[in-house]
CSV table of C-alpha atoms in Angstrom, one decimal:
chain,number,residue,atom,x,y,z
A,74,MET,CA,-7.2,-52.6,67.9
A,75,ASP,CA,-5.7,-56.2,67.4
A,76,LEU,CA,-7.7,-59.0,68.9
A,77,PHE,CA,-4.9,-61.5,69.6
A,78,PRO,CA,-4.7,-60.4,73.2
A,79,LEU,CA,-8.4,-61.5,74.2
A,80,TRP,CA,-8.2,-64.6,71.4
A,81,ASN,CA,-4.6,-65.7,73.6
A,82,SER,CA,-6.1,-65.3,76.8
A,83,LEU,CA,-9.3,-67.3,76.4
A,84,ARG,CA,-7.7,-69.8,75.2
A,85,ILE,CA,-5.0,-69.8,77.3
A,86,ALA,CA,-7.9,-69.4,80.0
A,87,GLY,CA,-9.5,-71.7,78.7
A,88,ILE,CA,-6.9,-75.1,78.9
A,89,SER,CA,-5.7,-73.9,81.4
A,90,THR,CA,-9.4,-74.1,83.4
A,91,VAL,CA,-9.5,-77.6,82.0
A,92,ILE,CA,-6.2,-78.8,83.0
A,93,ILE,CA,-6.8,-77.8,86.9
A,94,PHE,CA,-10.9,-79.0,86.8
A,95,PHE,CA,-9.4,-82.2,86.4
A,96,VAL,CA,-6.1,-82.5,88.6
A,97,GLY,CA,-7.9,-80.0,91.1
A,98,ILE,CA,-10.6,-82.7,91.7
A,99,PHE,CA,-8.5,-85.7,91.2
A,100,ALA,CA,-6.1,-84.3,94.5
A,101,ALA,CA,-8.9,-82.8,96.3
A,102,TYR,CA,-10.4,-85.8,96.7
A,103,TYR,CA,-8.0,-88.0,97.3
A,104,ILE,CA,-6.2,-85.6,99.4
A,105,ALA,CA,-9.9,-85.4,101.6
A,106,ARG,CA,-10.1,-88.4,102.4
A,107,ALA,CA,-6.3,-88.5,104.3
A,108,PRO,CA,-4.6,-88.9,107.3
A,109,ARG,CA,-5.0,-85.6,108.9
A,110,ALA,CA,-1.6,-85.5,108.6
A,111,LEU,CA,-0.2,-86.0,106.0
A,112,LYS,CA,-3.0,-84.2,104.2
A,113,GLY,CA,-1.7,-80.7,106.6
A,114,VAL,CA,1.8,-81.5,104.8
A,115,LEU,CA,0.3,-81.5,101.0
A,116,ASP,CA,-2.4,-79.1,101.4
A,117,VAL,CA,0.6,-76.5,102.9
A,118,VAL,CA,2.2,-77.3,99.8
A,119,LEU,CA,-0.7,-77.4,97.4
A,120,THR,CA,-1.8,-74.3,98.0
A,121,LEU,CA,1.6,-72.2,98.9
A,122,PRO,CA,1.7,-70.7,94.6
A,123,LEU,CA,-1.7,-68.6,96.5
A,124,VAL,CA,0.2,-67.2,99.1
A,125,LEU,CA,3.7,-66.7,97.0
A,126,PRO,CA,3.8,-63.5,95.2
A,127,PRO,CA,2.7,-64.4,91.0
A,128,THR,CA,7.3,-63.1,89.9
A,129,VAL,CA,7.9,-65.5,92.6
A,130,VAL,CA,5.9,-68.5,90.9
A,131,GLY,CA,7.4,-67.6,87.6
A,132,TYR,CA,10.6,-67.3,89.2
A,133,LEU,CA,10.5,-71.0,90.0
A,134,LEU,CA,9.1,-72.3,87.0
A,135,LEU,CA,12.1,-70.9,84.8
A,136,ARG,CA,14.7,-72.5,87.1
A,137,VAL,CA,12.9,-75.3,86.4
A,138,LEU,CA,11.6,-74.6,82.5
A,139,GLY,CA,14.4,-72.8,81.4
A,140,PRO,CA,16.2,-73.7,78.0
A,141,ARG,CA,19.2,-73.9,80.5
A,142,ARG,CA,17.9,-75.8,83.0
A,143,LEU,CA,17.4,-79.3,83.4
A,144,ILE,CA,13.8,-80.1,82.2
A,145,GLY,CA,13.9,-77.0,79.8
A,146,GLU,CA,17.2,-78.0,78.8
A,147,TRP,CA,16.3,-81.7,78.0
A,148,VAL,CA,13.0,-81.2,76.0
A,149,LEU,CA,14.7,-78.8,73.6
A,150,SER,CA,17.3,-81.3,73.1
A,151,ALA,CA,15.2,-84.0,72.6
A,152,PHE,CA,12.1,-82.8,70.8
A,153,GLY,CA,13.7,-79.1,69.9
A,154,LEU,CA,10.6,-77.9,71.9
A,155,ARG,CA,11.5,-74.2,74.2
A,156,LEU,CA,9.1,-74.5,77.1
A,157,THR,CA,9.3,-70.8,77.7
A,158,MET,CA,8.8,-67.8,75.6
A,159,THR,CA,6.0,-69.2,73.1
A,160,TRP,CA,2.4,-68.6,73.9
A,161,TRP,CA,1.6,-71.9,75.1
A,162,SER,CA,4.5,-71.5,78.0
A,163,ALA,CA,2.1,-69.2,79.8
A,164,ILE,CA,-0.1,-72.3,80.2
A,165,PHE,CA,2.5,-73.4,82.8
A,166,ALA,CA,2.5,-70.3,84.7
A,167,THR,CA,-2.3,-70.0,85.1
A,168,VAL,CA,-2.4,-74.0,86.0
A,169,VAL,CA,0.4,-73.8,89.4
A,170,VAL,CA,-1.5,-70.3,89.9
A,171,ILE,CA,-5.2,-70.7,90.1
A,172,PHE,CA,-4.6,-74.7,91.0
A,173,PRO,CA,-4.7,-74.2,94.4
A,174,LEU,CA,-8.2,-72.7,93.8
A,175,MET,CA,-9.9,-74.9,92.3
A,176,TYR,CA,-8.1,-77.5,95.1
A,177,ARG,CA,-9.1,-76.1,98.1
A,178,THR,CA,-12.8,-75.5,96.4
A,179,ALA,CA,-14.0,-78.5,95.7
A,180,ARG,CA,-11.7,-79.9,98.6
A,181,GLY,CA,-14.3,-78.7,100.7
A,182,ALA,CA,-16.8,-79.4,98.6
A,183,PHE,CA,-15.7,-83.2,98.8
A,184,GLU,CA,-15.1,-82.7,103.2
A,185,SER,CA,-18.9,-81.6,103.1
A,186,PHE,CA,-20.2,-84.4,100.8
A,187,ASP,CA,-22.8,-86.7,103.6
A,188,GLU,CA,-20.7,-89.6,103.5
A,189,THR,CA,-24.1,-92.0,103.7
A,190,LEU,CA,-24.5,-91.6,100.2
A,191,ALA,CA,-21.4,-93.1,99.4
A,192,TYR,CA,-22.1,-96.0,102.0
A,193,SER,CA,-26.0,-96.5,100.6
A,194,GLY,CA,-25.0,-97.0,97.2
A,195,LYS,CA,-22.0,-99.7,98.1
A,196,SER,CA,-25.2,-101.3,100.1
A,197,ILE,CA,-26.4,-101.8,96.2
A,198,GLY,CA,-23.9,-103.5,94.7
A,199,LEU,CA,-23.2,-99.4,93.1
A,200,SER,CA,-19.2,-99.7,92.0
A,201,ASN,CA,-16.8,-96.2,93.4
A,202,THR,CA,-17.1,-95.0,89.6
A,203,TYR,CA,-20.6,-94.8,89.5
A,204,ILE,CA,-21.2,-93.0,93.4
A,205,PHE,CA,-18.0,-90.6,92.0
A,206,TRP,CA,-19.8,-89.5,89.0
A,207,ARG,CA,-23.0,-89.6,89.6
A,208,ILE,CA,-24.1,-89.9,93.3
A,209,ARG,CA,-20.4,-87.4,94.5
A,210,MET,CA,-20.0,-85.1,92.1
A,211,PRO,CA,-23.5,-83.7,91.6
A,212,TYR,CA,-23.8,-83.2,95.2
A,213,CYS,CA,-20.8,-81.3,95.3
A,214,ARG,CA,-21.8,-78.9,92.1
A,215,GLN,CA,-21.9,-76.3,93.8
A,216,GLY,CA,-18.1,-75.7,95.1
A,217,ILE,CA,-16.8,-77.2,92.3
A,218,LEU,CA,-18.4,-74.8,90.0
A,219,ALA,CA,-17.5,-72.6,91.8
A,220,GLY,CA,-13.4,-73.1,92.1
A,221,THR,CA,-14.0,-74.0,88.3
A,222,VAL,CA,-15.6,-70.0,87.8
A,223,LEU,CA,-13.5,-68.6,89.8
A,224,ALA,CA,-9.9,-70.2,88.4
A,225,PHE,CA,-11.0,-69.4,84.6
A,226,ALA,CA,-11.0,-65.9,86.0
A,227,ARG,CA,-7.9,-65.2,87.7
A,228,ALA,CA,-5.8,-67.0,84.6
A,229,LEU,CA,-7.7,-64.9,82.5
A,230,GLY,CA,-6.0,-61.7,84.6
A,231,GLU,CA,-2.7,-63.9,85.0
A,232,TYR,CA,0.1,-61.0,85.2
A,233,GLY,CA,3.3,-61.6,86.9
A,234,ALA,CA,4.1,-64.9,86.2
A,235,THR,CA,2.7,-64.7,82.6
A,236,SER,CA,5.2,-62.3,82.0
A,237,MET,CA,8.3,-63.7,83.3
A,238,ILE,CA,7.5,-67.0,81.7
A,239,ALA,CA,6.4,-66.1,78.7
A,240,GLY,CA,7.6,-63.0,78.0
A,241,TYR,CA,5.1,-60.1,75.4
A,242,THR,CA,5.6,-60.3,71.9
A,243,PRO,CA,2.9,-59.0,69.8
A,244,GLY,CA,1.4,-61.6,67.9
A,245,ARG,CA,2.4,-64.4,69.1
A,246,THR,CA,2.7,-64.4,73.3
A,247,ALA,CA,0.4,-61.3,74.4
A,248,THR,CA,-2.2,-61.1,76.7
A,249,ILE,CA,-4.5,-59.1,78.2
A,250,SER,CA,-2.5,-58.5,81.1
A,251,THR,CA,0.6,-58.2,79.2
A,252,THR,CA,-0.5,-55.9,76.7
A,253,VAL,CA,-2.3,-53.9,79.8
A,254,TYR,CA,1.1,-53.6,81.0
A,255,GLN,CA,2.6,-52.4,78.0
A,256,LEU,CA,0.3,-49.9,76.7
A,257,TRP,CA,0.6,-48.4,80.2
A,258,ARG,CA,4.1,-48.2,79.8
A,259,THR,CA,4.0,-46.2,76.6
A,260,ASN,CA,1.7,-44.2,77.4
A,261,ASP,CA,-1.0,-45.1,75.4
A,262,ASP,CA,-3.5,-44.4,78.2
A,263,ALA,CA,-6.6,-44.3,76.0
A,264,LEU,CA,-5.9,-48.3,74.6
A,265,ALA,CA,-4.6,-49.7,77.5
A,266,PHE,CA,-8.4,-48.8,79.3
A,267,LYS,CA,-10.4,-50.8,76.3
A,268,TRP,CA,-8.4,-53.5,77.7
A,269,VAL,CA,-9.2,-52.8,81.3
A,270,LEU,CA,-12.7,-52.6,80.2
A,271,VAL,CA,-12.6,-55.8,77.9
A,272,ASN,CA,-11.3,-57.8,81.2
A,273,MET,CA,-13.9,-56.6,83.1
A,274,ALA,CA,-16.4,-56.9,80.9
A,275,ILE,CA,-15.9,-61.1,80.6
A,276,SER,CA,-14.9,-61.2,84.0
A,277,PHE,CA,-18.8,-59.7,84.8
A,278,VAL,CA,-20.3,-61.8,82.0
A,279,VAL,CA,-18.9,-65.3,83.5
A,280,LEU,CA,-19.6,-64.6,87.0
A,281,LEU,CA,-23.0,-63.8,86.1
A,282,ALA,CA,-23.5,-67.0,84.4
A,283,VAL,CA,-22.4,-69.0,87.5
A,284,ASN,CA,-24.2,-66.7,89.7
A,285,MET,CA,-28.0,-67.8,87.5
A,286,LEU,CA,-27.0,-71.1,87.3
A,287,GLU,CA,-26.4,-71.7,91.5
A,288,LYS,CA,-30.0,-70.1,91.5
A,289,SER,CA,-31.1,-72.4,89.5
A,290,SER,CA,-29.9,-75.2,90.5
A,291,ARG,CA,-31.5,-74.2,94.7
A,292,GLN,CA,-35.0,-73.9,92.8
A,293,LYS,CA,-36.7,-77.0,93.8
A,294,PRO,CA,-40.0,-78.1,91.9
A,295,LYS,CA,-43.3,-77.0,93.5
A,296,PRO,CA,-45.4,-80.1,94.5
A,297,LYS,CA,-48.1,-80.8,91.8
A,298,GLY,CA,-52.0,-81.0,93.3
A,299,GLY,CA,-53.4,-80.7,96.3
A,300,ALA,CA,-51.8,-82.7,99.8
């Protein structure tokens, strides 16, 4: 059993999750503070990949990053790099597909933040950077953690956009999802089912770990001594 699809899926999902963690938090923080009209427009635009079919997302990416398209052709001529049909091409697809999950959960967490805590911090001279990382982020960690895990799990199982922009080449671009599809097409149901179990096992472990972290963070230390 070739383990390359597992390794490739994990690195694509991991890199994509790191990217959208910072980009999603940045977008969620500033859009949550934007005027209502602007917030509504930006929210629709940034959430659109969540409702579009993954194959449509892949098609649009090909229209932008293909070797005969504006960006793809420029990168190919300037740096000699193809932006499609490589293992890291799948990162473009997964970032676009999983971004709305991180963005919406983080935005919801920031909107539930008690702003009086930030005002109190400013009144004693704390910087905005300190307030963001030491007060706001810990307060909103549950929503941010949930968005991060959901994004990772979604990236791990992404197929539609990934298959269009990265294709399927054994040992080069194959992921768990594309491997399952190819094995099914070749009537190798036994091996396809093994990969399905691998994907389910990883997702189960990730979600279980997050649930345990959330449970431990909700537990408050009991007061020592009597009343």
